[in-house]
Amino acid sequence: MASQWERLLKNAGTWVGSFTQLSAQGDLLQDTPSVVALKPLNGGNLMRQEITKHPAGEPAQETVLEYRSLAKSVLFLENGAFSQGSIQWGPFSEFGAELGLIADHHRLRLVQLFDKTRQLSQLTLIREHLKGTAPSERPQLTLAALVGTWVGEAVTVYPDLQPSDTYPTQLEIVRQGSTLQQTLQFGEGNPPIQSQGTILDNRIVFETGSQAVQVLLLPDGASSTCPTHIEPRQPILLEVGWLIAPNQRQRLIRQYNAQGGWASLTLVTETRR
């Protein structure tokens, strides 16, 4: 089993792409070209991270970070997927996380931010490819690309680094007019979880649970799932999805318990039957 640091090293390289700022409803606000270099130094024991953004009509913005260990707010999966963000949600505080997926020579990262009034305030979609390779040509995600039965495997890791859990998953997505029906099965013997959402262009809004949750269909086969606003004393789920091939999808889920504490990070790898 690779250590957390070894999993970080699977992200090493120079990643070329852009930071795309979106409104809470998924509207494009700004797109900024970027280069992110992750350089292992000192025999791989030190990571130097160089972030260069090129805003239109402005000088380049450069940030350099160096670190020998990982913060408690970040966790990696075996394949290099990761998430970093708030350890604890609390009233009147800003809250959010970054969720990062990796496939071949591409990365897809999503930042979901909530303001002090508990409202989803902004999203940043970061699409990257390794320098010297071709950028992704995946289209904007559509509902038709998601309808069907997805069967896969989930791996859950924990902030206290207790042993990970692996279990089967099944997600059935059915469209009925302007309504979307989801049936999710996690693990063996657990009852299925059903939810029904309303389709609003590139958004699906689920209001049947304890708090409203929206799924946004985004460029590059990406999706964002999270509450539209946070209700106190309710679990919080933040998710990025990525359709990396027509019948192959990854999802990364950062979960918080009802007390607002970060509980787990789960990578789901699934195929459509």
Coordinates of C-alpha atoms in Angstrom, one line a residue:
M1 CA 0.0 0.0 0.0
A2 CA 1.5 3.3 -1.1
S3 CA 2.0 6.0 1.6
Q4 CA 0.2 9.3 1.3
W5 CA 3.4 11.0 0.1
E6 CA 4.0 8.3 -2.6
R7 CA 0.4 8.9 -3.8
L8 CA 1.2 12.7 -4.0
L9 CA 4.2 11.8 -6.2
K10 CA 1.8 10.4 -8.8
N11 CA 0.8 14.0 -9.5
A12 CA 4.4 15.0 -10.3
G13 CA 5.0 16.9 -13.6
T14 CA 4.1 20.1 -15.3
W15 CA 0.3 20.5 -15.8
V16 CA -0.9 22.9 -18.4
G17 CA -4.6 24.0 -18.4
S18 CA -6.9 26.7 -17.0
F19 CA -8.8 27.8 -13.9
T20 CA -12.4 28.3 -14.9
Q21 CA -14.5 30.3 -12.5
L22 CA -18.2 29.5 -12.5
S23 CA -21.2 30.9 -10.6
A24 CA -23.2 28.7 -8.2
Q25 CA -25.5 28.0 -11.2
G26 CA -22.7 27.0 -13.5
D27 CA -22.5 30.2 -15.5
L28 CA -19.0 31.0 -16.9
L29 CA -17.4 34.0 -15.1
Q30 CA -13.8 33.8 -16.1
D31 CA -11.2 31.5 -17.6
T32 CA -7.5 31.9 -16.7
P33 CA -4.8 29.9 -18.5
S34 CA -2.4 28.2 -16.0
V35 CA 0.7 26.1 -15.5
V36 CA 1.1 24.1 -12.4
A37 CA 4.5 22.4 -11.9
L38 CA 4.9 19.7 -9.2
K39 CA 8.6 19.0 -8.8
P40 CA 10.0 16.4 -6.4
L41 CA 13.3 17.5 -5.0
N42 CA 15.8 16.1 -2.5
G43 CA 15.3 12.5 -3.6
G44 CA 11.6 12.9 -3.6
N45 CA 11.4 14.0 0.0
L46 CA 10.6 17.6 -0.8
M47 CA 7.8 18.9 -3.1
R48 CA 8.1 22.2 -4.9
Q49 CA 4.9 23.5 -6.3
E50 CA 5.0 26.4 -8.8
I51 CA 1.6 27.8 -9.9
T52 CA 1.6 30.4 -12.7
K53 CA -1.7 32.0 -13.9
H54 CA -2.0 34.2 -17.0
P55 CA -5.0 36.5 -16.5
A56 CA -6.0 38.3 -19.7
G57 CA -4.3 41.7 -20.1
E58 CA -2.4 41.3 -16.8
P59 CA 1.1 40.3 -15.7
A60 CA 1.5 36.6 -14.8
Q61 CA 0.7 35.6 -11.2
E62 CA 3.2 33.2 -9.6
T63 CA 2.9 31.3 -6.4
V64 CA 5.6 28.9 -5.1
L65 CA 5.1 26.4 -2.3
E66 CA 7.5 23.9 -0.8
Y67 CA 6.6 21.2 1.7
R68 CA 8.0 17.9 3.1
S69 CA 4.8 16.7 4.7
L70 CA 1.1 16.8 4.1
A71 CA -1.5 18.9 6.0
K72 CA -4.2 17.1 7.9
S73 CA -6.8 18.6 5.5
V74 CA -5.6 16.6 2.5
L75 CA -5.9 12.9 1.6
F76 CA -4.8 10.9 -1.5
L77 CA -6.1 7.7 -3.0
E78 CA -3.9 5.0 -4.5
N79 CA -4.1 6.3 -8.1
G80 CA -3.2 9.9 -7.1
A81 CA -6.7 11.3 -6.8
F82 CA -7.0 13.7 -3.8
S83 CA -9.0 16.2 -1.9
Q84 CA -8.0 19.1 0.3
G85 CA -10.2 21.5 2.2
S86 CA -12.0 22.4 5.4
I87 CA -11.6 19.9 8.2
Q88 CA -14.7 21.3 10.1
W89 CA -17.7 23.3 9.0
G90 CA -19.0 25.8 11.4
P91 CA -21.7 28.5 11.3
F92 CA -20.6 31.9 10.0
S93 CA -17.4 30.6 8.5
E94 CA -16.3 30.1 4.9
F95 CA -16.2 26.5 3.9
G96 CA -15.1 24.4 0.9
A97 CA -12.9 21.9 -0.6
E98 CA -10.9 20.9 -3.7
L99 CA -11.5 17.5 -5.3
G100 CA -8.9 16.2 -7.8
L101 CA -9.1 13.3 -10.2
I102 CA -6.4 11.9 -12.4
A103 CA -6.5 9.7 -15.6
D104 CA -3.6 9.0 -17.8
H105 CA -2.0 12.4 -18.7
H106 CA -5.0 14.5 -17.6
R107 CA -6.2 15.9 -14.3
L108 CA -9.6 17.4 -13.4
R109 CA -10.0 19.4 -10.3
L110 CA -13.0 21.2 -8.8
V111 CA -13.2 23.7 -6.0
Q112 CA -16.6 24.2 -4.3
L113 CA -16.9 27.2 -2.0
F114 CA -19.6 28.3 0.5
D115 CA -19.8 31.8 2.0
K116 CA -20.5 32.8 5.6
T117 CA -24.2 32.7 5.0
R118 CA -24.0 29.0 4.2
Q119 CA -24.7 29.5 0.5
L120 CA -22.8 27.9 -2.4
S121 CA -21.0 31.0 -3.7
Q122 CA -18.5 29.9 -6.4
L123 CA -17.0 27.0 -8.3
T124 CA -13.6 26.7 -10.0
L125 CA -13.1 23.9 -12.6
I126 CA -9.5 23.2 -13.3
R127 CA -8.7 21.1 -16.5
E128 CA -5.1 20.1 -17.0
H129 CA -2.9 17.9 -19.2
L130 CA 0.8 17.0 -18.8
K131 CA 3.1 19.3 -20.8
G132 CA 3.9 17.7 -24.1
T133 CA 0.6 15.8 -24.4
A134 CA -2.6 16.8 -26.1
P135 CA -5.3 18.5 -24.1
S136 CA -8.6 16.7 -23.5
E137 CA -11.3 16.9 -26.1
R138 CA -14.1 15.6 -23.9
P139 CA -17.4 17.4 -24.6
Q140 CA -19.7 19.2 -22.1
L141 CA -21.4 16.6 -20.0
T142 CA -25.0 15.8 -21.0
L143 CA -27.8 14.0 -19.2
A144 CA -28.0 11.5 -21.9
A145 CA -24.4 10.5 -21.3
L146 CA -25.3 9.6 -17.7
V147 CA -28.5 7.7 -18.1
G148 CA -28.2 4.0 -17.4
T149 CA -26.9 1.6 -14.8
W150 CA -23.3 2.2 -13.5
V151 CA -21.6 -0.6 -11.7
G152 CA -18.3 -0.1 -9.9
E153 CA -16.1 -0.2 -6.9
A154 CA -15.6 2.4 -4.1
V155 CA -12.5 2.9 -2.0
T156 CA -12.9 5.0 1.1
V157 CA -10.0 6.5 3.0
Y158 CA -10.2 8.3 6.4
P159 CA -8.6 11.5 7.8
D160 CA -7.3 9.5 10.9
L161 CA -5.6 7.1 8.4
Q162 CA -7.5 4.0 9.7
P163 CA -7.5 1.1 7.1
S164 CA -9.4 1.9 3.9
D165 CA -12.7 0.2 2.9
T166 CA -13.5 -1.3 -0.5
Y167 CA -17.0 -2.2 -1.5
P168 CA -19.2 -2.6 -4.7
T169 CA -21.5 0.1 -5.9
Q170 CA -24.4 0.4 -8.3
L171 CA -26.0 3.7 -9.5
E172 CA -29.1 3.6 -11.7
I173 CA -30.0 6.9 -13.4
V174 CA -33.4 7.1 -15.2
R175 CA -34.9 10.2 -16.9
Q176 CA -38.7 10.7 -16.9
G177 CA -39.5 13.9 -18.7
S178 CA -38.3 16.8 -16.6
T179 CA -37.5 14.5 -13.7
L180 CA -34.4 12.4 -12.9
Q181 CA -34.6 9.3 -10.7
Q182 CA -31.5 8.0 -9.0
T183 CA -31.1 4.7 -7.2
L184 CA -27.8 4.2 -5.4
Q185 CA -26.5 0.9 -3.8
F186 CA -23.4 1.1 -1.6
G187 CA -21.9 -2.2 -0.4
E188 CA -23.5 -5.6 0.1
G189 CA -26.8 -5.9 1.9
N190 CA -27.4 -2.1 2.4
P191 CA -30.9 -0.8 1.3
P192 CA -30.8 1.3 -1.9
I193 CA -31.0 5.0 -1.6
Q194 CA -33.5 6.6 -3.9
S195 CA -33.7 10.3 -4.9
Q196 CA -35.6 12.3 -7.4
G197 CA -34.5 15.6 -9.0
T198 CA -35.9 18.3 -11.3
I199 CA -34.0 18.9 -14.5
L200 CA -33.3 22.6 -15.2
D201 CA -31.1 22.9 -18.3
N202 CA -27.6 21.9 -17.1
R203 CA -28.7 21.6 -13.5
I204 CA -30.5 18.8 -11.6
V205 CA -31.9 19.9 -8.3
F206 CA -32.8 17.3 -5.6
E207 CA -35.0 18.7 -2.9
T208 CA -36.4 15.5 -1.4
G209 CA -33.7 15.2 1.3
S210 CA -32.8 17.2 4.4
Q211 CA -31.1 19.9 2.3
A212 CA -31.3 20.9 -1.4
V213 CA -28.5 19.3 -3.5
Q214 CA -27.7 20.3 -7.1
V215 CA -25.8 18.4 -9.8
L216 CA -24.2 20.7 -12.4
L217 CA -23.2 19.3 -15.8
L218 CA -19.9 21.0 -16.8
P219 CA -17.3 21.0 -19.6
D220 CA -14.8 18.2 -20.1
G221 CA -17.3 15.5 -19.0
A222 CA -17.3 16.9 -15.5
S223 CA -20.1 17.2 -12.9
S224 CA -20.4 19.0 -9.6
T225 CA -22.6 17.7 -6.8
C226 CA -23.1 19.6 -3.5
P227 CA -25.7 21.4 -1.4
T228 CA -27.0 24.7 -2.7
H229 CA -26.9 25.8 0.9
I230 CA -25.7 24.1 4.1
E231 CA -28.2 23.2 6.8
P232 CA -26.8 22.9 10.3
R233 CA -26.7 19.5 11.9
Q234 CA -27.0 17.7 8.6
P235 CA -24.3 15.6 6.8
I236 CA -22.6 17.4 3.9
L237 CA -21.5 15.6 0.7
L238 CA -19.2 17.3 -1.9
E239 CA -18.6 15.4 -5.1
V240 CA -16.9 15.8 -8.5
G241 CA -17.7 13.4 -11.3
W242 CA -15.7 12.8 -14.5
L243 CA -16.8 10.9 -17.6
I244 CA -13.4 9.9 -18.8
A245 CA -14.8 7.6 -21.6
P246 CA -18.4 7.1 -22.9
N247 CA -19.0 4.2 -20.5
Q248 CA -16.3 4.9 -17.9
R249 CA -16.6 7.4 -15.0
Q250 CA -14.9 8.4 -11.8
R251 CA -16.4 10.1 -8.8
L252 CA -14.7 11.6 -5.8
I253 CA -16.8 12.2 -2.7
R254 CA -15.7 14.2 0.4
Q255 CA -18.2 13.6 3.3
Y256 CA -18.8 15.5 6.5
N257 CA -20.8 14.1 9.5
A258 CA -23.8 15.9 11.1
Q259 CA -21.5 17.7 13.5
G260 CA -19.7 19.3 10.5
G261 CA -16.5 17.2 10.9
W262 CA -14.7 15.8 7.9
A263 CA -15.4 12.0 8.0
S264 CA -14.1 10.4 4.8
L265 CA -13.0 10.6 1.1
T266 CA -14.3 8.0 -1.4
L267 CA -13.2 7.3 -4.9
V268 CA -15.8 5.5 -7.1
T269 CA -14.6 3.9 -10.4
E270 CA -17.6 2.7 -12.4
T271 CA -18.6 1.5 -15.9
R272 CA -22.0 1.6 -17.6
R273 CA -23.6 -1.8 -18.2

